[in-house]
Short mmCIF file of C-alpha atoms in Angstrom, two decimals:
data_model
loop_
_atom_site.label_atom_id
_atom_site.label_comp_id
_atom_site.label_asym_id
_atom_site.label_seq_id
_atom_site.Cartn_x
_atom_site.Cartn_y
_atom_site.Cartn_z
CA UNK A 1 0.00 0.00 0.00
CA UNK A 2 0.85 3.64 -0.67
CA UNK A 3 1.91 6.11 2.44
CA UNK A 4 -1.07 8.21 3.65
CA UNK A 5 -0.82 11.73 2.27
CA UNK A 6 0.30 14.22 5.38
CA UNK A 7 -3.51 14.79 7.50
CA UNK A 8 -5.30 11.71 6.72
CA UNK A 9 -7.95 10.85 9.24
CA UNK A 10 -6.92 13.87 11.64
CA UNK A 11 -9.87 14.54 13.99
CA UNK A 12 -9.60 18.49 13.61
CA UNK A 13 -7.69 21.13 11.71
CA UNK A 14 -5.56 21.71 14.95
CA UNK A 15 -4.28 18.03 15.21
CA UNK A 16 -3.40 18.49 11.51
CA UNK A 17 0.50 18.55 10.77
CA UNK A 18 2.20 21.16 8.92
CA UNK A 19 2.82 18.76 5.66
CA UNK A 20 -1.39 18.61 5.70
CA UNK A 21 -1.28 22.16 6.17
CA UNK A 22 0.87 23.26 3.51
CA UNK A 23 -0.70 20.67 0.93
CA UNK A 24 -4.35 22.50 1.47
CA UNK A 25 -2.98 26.11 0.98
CA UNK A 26 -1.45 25.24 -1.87
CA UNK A 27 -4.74 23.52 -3.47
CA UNK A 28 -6.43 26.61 -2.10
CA UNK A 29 -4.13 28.70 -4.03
CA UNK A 30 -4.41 26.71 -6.90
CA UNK A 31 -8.04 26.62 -7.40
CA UNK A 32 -8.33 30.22 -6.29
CA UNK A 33 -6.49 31.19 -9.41
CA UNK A 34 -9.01 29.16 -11.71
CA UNK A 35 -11.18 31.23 -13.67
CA UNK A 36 -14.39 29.83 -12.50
CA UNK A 37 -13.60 31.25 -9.12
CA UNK A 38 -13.28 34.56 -10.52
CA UNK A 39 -16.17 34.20 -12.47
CA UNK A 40 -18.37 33.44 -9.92
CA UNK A 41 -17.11 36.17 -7.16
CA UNK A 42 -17.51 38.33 -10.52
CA UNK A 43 -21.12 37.67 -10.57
CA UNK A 44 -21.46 37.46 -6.70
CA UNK A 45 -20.43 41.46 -7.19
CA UNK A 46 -22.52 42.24 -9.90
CA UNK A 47 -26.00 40.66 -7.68
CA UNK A 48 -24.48 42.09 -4.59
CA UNK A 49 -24.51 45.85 -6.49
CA UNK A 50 -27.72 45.52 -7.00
CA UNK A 51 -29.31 44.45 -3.74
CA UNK A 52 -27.24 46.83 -1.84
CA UNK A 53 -29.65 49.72 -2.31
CA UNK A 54 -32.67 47.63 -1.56
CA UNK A 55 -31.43 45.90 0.90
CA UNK A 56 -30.12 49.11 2.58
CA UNK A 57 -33.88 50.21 2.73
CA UNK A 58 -35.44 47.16 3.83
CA UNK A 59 -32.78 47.61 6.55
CA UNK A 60 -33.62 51.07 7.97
CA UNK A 61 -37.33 50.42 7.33
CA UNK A 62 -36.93 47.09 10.21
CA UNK A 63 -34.59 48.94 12.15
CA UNK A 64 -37.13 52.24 12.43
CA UNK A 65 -40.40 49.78 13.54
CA UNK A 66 -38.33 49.56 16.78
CA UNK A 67 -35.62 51.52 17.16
CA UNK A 68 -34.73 55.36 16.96
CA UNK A 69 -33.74 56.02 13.61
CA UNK A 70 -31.53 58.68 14.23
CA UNK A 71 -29.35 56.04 16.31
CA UNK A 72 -27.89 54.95 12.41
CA UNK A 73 -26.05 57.78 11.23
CA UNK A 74 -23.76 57.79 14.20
CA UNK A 75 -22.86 53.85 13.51
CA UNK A 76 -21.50 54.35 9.92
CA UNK A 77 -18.21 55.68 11.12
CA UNK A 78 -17.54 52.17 11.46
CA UNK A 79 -17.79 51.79 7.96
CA UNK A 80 -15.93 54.72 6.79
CA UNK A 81 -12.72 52.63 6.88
CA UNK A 82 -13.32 49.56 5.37
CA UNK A 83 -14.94 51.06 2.00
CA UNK A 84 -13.38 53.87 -0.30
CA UNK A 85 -13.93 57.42 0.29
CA UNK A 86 -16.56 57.87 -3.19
CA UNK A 87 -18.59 54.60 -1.89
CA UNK A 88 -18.90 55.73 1.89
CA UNK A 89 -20.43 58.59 0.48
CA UNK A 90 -22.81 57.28 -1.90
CA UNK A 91 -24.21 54.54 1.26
CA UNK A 92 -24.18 57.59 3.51
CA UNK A 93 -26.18 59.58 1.45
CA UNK A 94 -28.95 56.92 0.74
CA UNK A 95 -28.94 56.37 4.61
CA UNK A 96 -29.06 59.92 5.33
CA UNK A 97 -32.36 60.00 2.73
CA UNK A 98 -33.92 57.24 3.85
CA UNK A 99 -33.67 58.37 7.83
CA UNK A 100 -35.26 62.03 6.11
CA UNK A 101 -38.50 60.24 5.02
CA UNK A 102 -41.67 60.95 8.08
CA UNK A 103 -41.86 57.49 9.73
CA UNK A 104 -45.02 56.49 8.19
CA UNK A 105 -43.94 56.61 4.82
CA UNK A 106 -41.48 54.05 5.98
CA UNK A 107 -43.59 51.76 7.46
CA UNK A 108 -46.06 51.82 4.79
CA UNK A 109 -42.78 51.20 2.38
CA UNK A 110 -42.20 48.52 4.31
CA UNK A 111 -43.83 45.37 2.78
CA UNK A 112 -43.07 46.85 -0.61
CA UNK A 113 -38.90 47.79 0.26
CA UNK A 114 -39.02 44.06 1.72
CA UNK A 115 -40.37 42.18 -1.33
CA UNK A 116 -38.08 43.86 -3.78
CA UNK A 117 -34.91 43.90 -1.22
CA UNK A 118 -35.47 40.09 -0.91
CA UNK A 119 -35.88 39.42 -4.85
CA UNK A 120 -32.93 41.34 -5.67
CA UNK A 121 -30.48 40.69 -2.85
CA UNK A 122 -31.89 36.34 -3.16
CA UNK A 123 -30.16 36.93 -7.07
CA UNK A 124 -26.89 37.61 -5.01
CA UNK A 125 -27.62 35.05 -2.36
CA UNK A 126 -28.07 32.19 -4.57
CA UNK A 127 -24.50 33.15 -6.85
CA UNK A 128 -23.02 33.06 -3.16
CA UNK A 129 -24.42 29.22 -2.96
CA UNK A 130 -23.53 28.81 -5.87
CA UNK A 131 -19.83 29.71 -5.79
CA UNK A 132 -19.82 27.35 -2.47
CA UNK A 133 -21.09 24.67 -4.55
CA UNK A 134 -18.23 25.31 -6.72
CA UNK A 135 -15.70 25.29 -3.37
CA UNK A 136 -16.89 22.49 -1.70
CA UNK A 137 -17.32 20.52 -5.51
CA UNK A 138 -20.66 19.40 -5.24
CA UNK A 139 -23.52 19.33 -7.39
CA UNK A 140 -26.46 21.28 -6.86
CA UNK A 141 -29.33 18.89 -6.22
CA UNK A 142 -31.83 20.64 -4.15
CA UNK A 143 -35.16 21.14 -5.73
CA UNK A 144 -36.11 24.15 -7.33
CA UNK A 145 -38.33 25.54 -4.68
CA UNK A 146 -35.71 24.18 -1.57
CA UNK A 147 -32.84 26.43 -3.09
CA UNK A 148 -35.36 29.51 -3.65
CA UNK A 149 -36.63 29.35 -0.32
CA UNK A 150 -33.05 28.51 1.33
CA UNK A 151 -31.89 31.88 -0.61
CA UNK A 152 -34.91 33.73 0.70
CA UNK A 153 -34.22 32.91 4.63
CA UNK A 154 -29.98 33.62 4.42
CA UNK A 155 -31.30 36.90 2.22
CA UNK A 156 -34.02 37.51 5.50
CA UNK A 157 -31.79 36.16 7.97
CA UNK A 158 -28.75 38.78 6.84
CA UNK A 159 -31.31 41.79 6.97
CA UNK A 160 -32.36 40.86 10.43
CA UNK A 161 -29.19 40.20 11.82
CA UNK A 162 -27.56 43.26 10.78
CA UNK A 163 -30.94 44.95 12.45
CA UNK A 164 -29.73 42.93 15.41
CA UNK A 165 -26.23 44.22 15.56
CA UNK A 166 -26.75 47.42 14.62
CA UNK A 167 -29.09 47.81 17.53
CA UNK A 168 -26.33 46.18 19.76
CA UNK A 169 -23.71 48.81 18.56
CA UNK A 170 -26.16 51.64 19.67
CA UNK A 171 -27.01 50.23 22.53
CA UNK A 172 -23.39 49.24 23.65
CA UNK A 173 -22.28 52.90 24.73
CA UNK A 174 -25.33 53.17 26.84
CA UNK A 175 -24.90 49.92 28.46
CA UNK A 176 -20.98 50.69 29.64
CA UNK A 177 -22.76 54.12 31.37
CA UNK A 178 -25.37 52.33 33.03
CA UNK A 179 -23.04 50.29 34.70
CA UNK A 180 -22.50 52.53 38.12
CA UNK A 181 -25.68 52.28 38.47
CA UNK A 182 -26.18 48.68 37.89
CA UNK A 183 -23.29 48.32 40.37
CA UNK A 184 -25.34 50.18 43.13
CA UNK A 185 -28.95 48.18 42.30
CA UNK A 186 -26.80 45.01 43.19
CA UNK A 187 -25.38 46.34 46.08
CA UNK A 188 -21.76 46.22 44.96
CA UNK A 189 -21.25 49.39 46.04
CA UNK A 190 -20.59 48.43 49.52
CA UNK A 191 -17.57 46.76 48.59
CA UNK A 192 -14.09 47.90 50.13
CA UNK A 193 -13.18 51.20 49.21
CA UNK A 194 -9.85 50.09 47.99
CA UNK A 195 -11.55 47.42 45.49
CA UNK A 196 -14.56 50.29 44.91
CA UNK A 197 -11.86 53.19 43.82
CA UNK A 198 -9.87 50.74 41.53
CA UNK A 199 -13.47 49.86 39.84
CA UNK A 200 -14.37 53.42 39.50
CA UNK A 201 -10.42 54.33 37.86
CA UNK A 202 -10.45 51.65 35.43
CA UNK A 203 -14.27 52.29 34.37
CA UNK A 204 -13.53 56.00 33.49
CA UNK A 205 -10.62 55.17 31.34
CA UNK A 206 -11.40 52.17 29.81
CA UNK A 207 -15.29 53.23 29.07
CA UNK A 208 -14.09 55.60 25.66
CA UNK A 209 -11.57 52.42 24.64
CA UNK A 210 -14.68 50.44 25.38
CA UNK A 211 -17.06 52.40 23.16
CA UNK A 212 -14.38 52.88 20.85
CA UNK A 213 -13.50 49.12 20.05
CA UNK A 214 -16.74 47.93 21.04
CA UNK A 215 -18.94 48.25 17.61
CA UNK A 216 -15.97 46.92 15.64
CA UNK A 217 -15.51 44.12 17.70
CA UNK A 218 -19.85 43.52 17.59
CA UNK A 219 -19.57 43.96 13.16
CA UNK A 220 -16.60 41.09 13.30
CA UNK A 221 -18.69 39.14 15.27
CA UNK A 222 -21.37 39.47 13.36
CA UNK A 223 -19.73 39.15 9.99
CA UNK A 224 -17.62 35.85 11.64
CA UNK A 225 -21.14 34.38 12.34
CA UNK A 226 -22.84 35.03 8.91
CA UNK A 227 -20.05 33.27 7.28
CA UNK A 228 -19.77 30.54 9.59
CA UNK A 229 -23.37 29.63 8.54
CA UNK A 230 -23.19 30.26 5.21
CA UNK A 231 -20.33 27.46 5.13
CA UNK A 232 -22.13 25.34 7.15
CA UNK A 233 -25.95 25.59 5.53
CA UNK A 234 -25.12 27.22 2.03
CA UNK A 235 -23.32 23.98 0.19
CA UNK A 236 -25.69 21.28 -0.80
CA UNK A 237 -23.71 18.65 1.13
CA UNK A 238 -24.54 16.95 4.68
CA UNK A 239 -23.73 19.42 7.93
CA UNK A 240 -19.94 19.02 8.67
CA UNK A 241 -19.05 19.28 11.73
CA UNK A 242 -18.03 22.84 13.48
CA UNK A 243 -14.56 22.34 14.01
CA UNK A 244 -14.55 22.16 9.80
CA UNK A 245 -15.62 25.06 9.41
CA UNK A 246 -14.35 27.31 12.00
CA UNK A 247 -10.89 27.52 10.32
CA UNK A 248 -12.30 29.29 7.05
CA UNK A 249 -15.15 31.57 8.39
CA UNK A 250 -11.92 32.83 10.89
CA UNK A 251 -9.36 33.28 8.56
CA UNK A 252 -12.53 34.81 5.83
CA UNK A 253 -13.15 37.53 8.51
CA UNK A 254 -10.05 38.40 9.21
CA UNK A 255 -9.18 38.42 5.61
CA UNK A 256 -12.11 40.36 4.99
CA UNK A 257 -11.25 43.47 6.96
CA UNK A 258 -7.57 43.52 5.65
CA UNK A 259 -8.44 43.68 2.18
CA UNK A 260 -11.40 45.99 2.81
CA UNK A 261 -8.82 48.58 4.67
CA UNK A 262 -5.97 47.93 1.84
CA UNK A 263 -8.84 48.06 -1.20
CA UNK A 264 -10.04 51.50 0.78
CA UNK A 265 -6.14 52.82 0.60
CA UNK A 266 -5.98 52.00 -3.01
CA UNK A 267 -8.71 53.42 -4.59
CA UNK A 268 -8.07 56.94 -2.40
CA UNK A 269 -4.69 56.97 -2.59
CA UNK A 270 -3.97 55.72 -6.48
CA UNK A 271 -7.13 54.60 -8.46
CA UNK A 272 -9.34 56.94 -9.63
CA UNK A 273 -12.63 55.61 -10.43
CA UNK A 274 -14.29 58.91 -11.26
CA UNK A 275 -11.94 60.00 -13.40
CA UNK A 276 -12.50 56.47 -15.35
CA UNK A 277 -16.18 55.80 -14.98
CA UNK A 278 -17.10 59.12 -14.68
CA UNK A 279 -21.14 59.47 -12.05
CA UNK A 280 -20.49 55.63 -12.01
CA UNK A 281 -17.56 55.93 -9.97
CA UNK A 282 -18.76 54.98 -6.40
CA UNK A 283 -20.85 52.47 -8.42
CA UNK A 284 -17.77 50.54 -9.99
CA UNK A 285 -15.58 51.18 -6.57
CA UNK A 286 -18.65 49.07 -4.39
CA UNK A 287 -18.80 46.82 -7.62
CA UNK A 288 -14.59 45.86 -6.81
CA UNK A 289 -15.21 45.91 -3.06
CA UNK A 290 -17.90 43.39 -3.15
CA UNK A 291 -15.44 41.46 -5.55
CA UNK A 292 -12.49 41.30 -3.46
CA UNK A 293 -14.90 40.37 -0.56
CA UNK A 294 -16.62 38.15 -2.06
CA UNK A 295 -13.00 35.90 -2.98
CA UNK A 296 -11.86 35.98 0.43
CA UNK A 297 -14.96 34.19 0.91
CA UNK A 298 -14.36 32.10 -1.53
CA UNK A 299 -11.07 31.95 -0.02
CA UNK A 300 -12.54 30.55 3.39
CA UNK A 301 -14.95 28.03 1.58
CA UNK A 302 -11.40 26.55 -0.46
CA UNK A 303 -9.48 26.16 2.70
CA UNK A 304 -12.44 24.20 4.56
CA UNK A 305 -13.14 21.90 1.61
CA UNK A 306 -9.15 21.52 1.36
CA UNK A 307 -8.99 20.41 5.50
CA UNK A 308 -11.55 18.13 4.73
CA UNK A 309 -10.32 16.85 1.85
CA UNK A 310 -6.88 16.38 3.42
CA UNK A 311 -8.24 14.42 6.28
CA UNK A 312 -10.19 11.71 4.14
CA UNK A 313 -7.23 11.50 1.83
CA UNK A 314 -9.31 12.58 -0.91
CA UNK A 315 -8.11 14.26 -3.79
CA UNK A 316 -10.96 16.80 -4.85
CA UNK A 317 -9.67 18.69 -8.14
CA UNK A 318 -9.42 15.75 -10.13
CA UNK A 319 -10.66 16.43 -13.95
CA UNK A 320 -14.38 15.18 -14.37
CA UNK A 321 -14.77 14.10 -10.49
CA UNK A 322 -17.54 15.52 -8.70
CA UNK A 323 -18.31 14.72 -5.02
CA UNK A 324 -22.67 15.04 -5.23
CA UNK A 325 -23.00 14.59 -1.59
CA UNK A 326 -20.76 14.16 1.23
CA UNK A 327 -19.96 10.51 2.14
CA UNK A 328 -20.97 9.27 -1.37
CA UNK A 329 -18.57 8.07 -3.54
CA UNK A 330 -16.96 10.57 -6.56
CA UNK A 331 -19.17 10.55 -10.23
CA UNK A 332 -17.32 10.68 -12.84
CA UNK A 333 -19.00 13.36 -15.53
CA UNK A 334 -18.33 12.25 -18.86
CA UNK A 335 -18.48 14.80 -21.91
CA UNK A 336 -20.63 13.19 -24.77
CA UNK A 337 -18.68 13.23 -27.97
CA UNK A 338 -19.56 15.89 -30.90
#
């Protein structure tokens, strides 16, 4: 018999040796450079464009049925970073538009900012499935009406989680000032004075660092999660198991936010897309961004599929091979001649 390829049968990606290790990033390299990969985070952009402005209404139009609406602006700062200068803008301005409207207008826009928010942004939804698919080299063979519905919830479940953590990130600041007074309802204020001064001394310094770090540290989590569960329930394969996923969604995330901040640099420091594209600009600079994000995703999905792959000894980019479900054994597809 053969030797075992380095990380056959390891139980998790951190009993994995560095042989395994260095055999999956360079598949993950290698199929990251194929050109179906860059078609499909191509077309992941192109849906993405086009839900973003839909979406971004549906958004404020949940977020206002409960919350203050004037609680938004304040959180985009976060955001002023990660995207270039001419797209910031063009978000911000929508927002600030949106927040302008009387309330009623945007709760009677609700149902109707919903519907089309979910149509559009499902389009990008179901190219991001699809592009897993593609990852994880599996055939897609979910009914019609399973995959539509599947795209509709992660499309729903997106909106209402970023309701969810933007309401967090608001809510964050006030939580860190109630906190005296939480102390005292408790009674911890009867503590030694020694242990009561130190309290008070670190709260009033750390409380701005707090605030400060706080809402990036609740949009990582956030993002971390959404990807997580978009490896786990987005590929039409059976559920892996957590500790197969959590490499990718980590390394996606972090990935995520260092190209965003480098792709920000670029475009204000040395691209200039209104020179180029003219209006269309901010348009073609949120285009790129959801392109670059969109591969580090696609990034994330590789290196799972590759750990797996690694640890069943199975070799996954093998011309005309396709796994259809996890466990089952490889098809073969065979071209039929001219």
């Amino acid at each position: 018999m053969g030797r075992e390829a380095p990380g056959t049968g390891a139980k998790s990606p951190i009993h994995m040796p560095l042989g395994g290790w260095k055999l999956v990033l360079r598949q993950t390299l290698s199929n990251l450079g194929s050109s179906q990969t860059s078609l499909s985070a191509a077309g992941c952009a192109f849906y993405a464009t086009l839900s973003l402005f839909p979406a971004i209404s549906s958004l404020i139009s949940l977020y206002g049925l409960i919350f203050d609406l004037q609680t938004v602006e304040p959180q985009l700062n976060v955001l002023r970073n990660l995207l270039p200068a001419t797209a910031f803008e063009l978000i911000a301005s929508q927002i600030h538009t949106l927040i302008a409207q009387p309330h009623a207008s945007l709760t009677v826009g609700l149902i109707f900012s919903t519907a089309i928010a979910l149509w559009s942004a499902s389009a990008s939804t179901k190219s991001v499935l699809s592009a897993l698919n593609l990852a994880y080299d599996v055939l897609e063979t979910r009914g019609f009406f399973r995959f539509q519905f599947l795209a509709l919830g992660v499309t729903f479940g997106a909106v209402v989680g970023a309701c969810m953590t933007l309401a967090l990130m608001v809510a964050f600041p006030a939580l860190i000032d109630y906190m005296p007074d939480l102390l005292n309802r408790f009674g911890l204020r009867n503590l030694p004075p020694e242990i009561l001064y130190l309290t008070d001394y670190l709260m009033s310094y750390s409380t701005r660092y707090i605030v400060h770090f706080g809402a990036p540290a609740l949009m990582l989590l956030f993002v971390f999660i959404a990807v997580t569960l978009l490896f786990r329930y987005g590929p039409c394969r059976d559920k892996p198991d957590w500790r197969w996923i959590v490499p990718g969604s980590l390394v996606a995330t972090l990935l995520w936010v260092l190209t965003s901040l480098a792709f920000s640099y670029y475009v204000s420091h040395f691209a200039s897309y209104g020179s180029t594209y003219g209006p269309l600009g901010a348009v073609a600079a949120i285009m790129m961004w959801f392109f670059v994000g969109t591969y580090v995703v696609l990034f994330g999905a590789e290196l799972n599929a590759g750990l797996e792959d690694r640890m069943k000894g199975f070799n996954p980019k093998v011309p005309g091979v396709t796994r259809v479900q996890e466990g089952s054994e490889p098809t073969v597809a065979v071209a039929s001649e001219s």
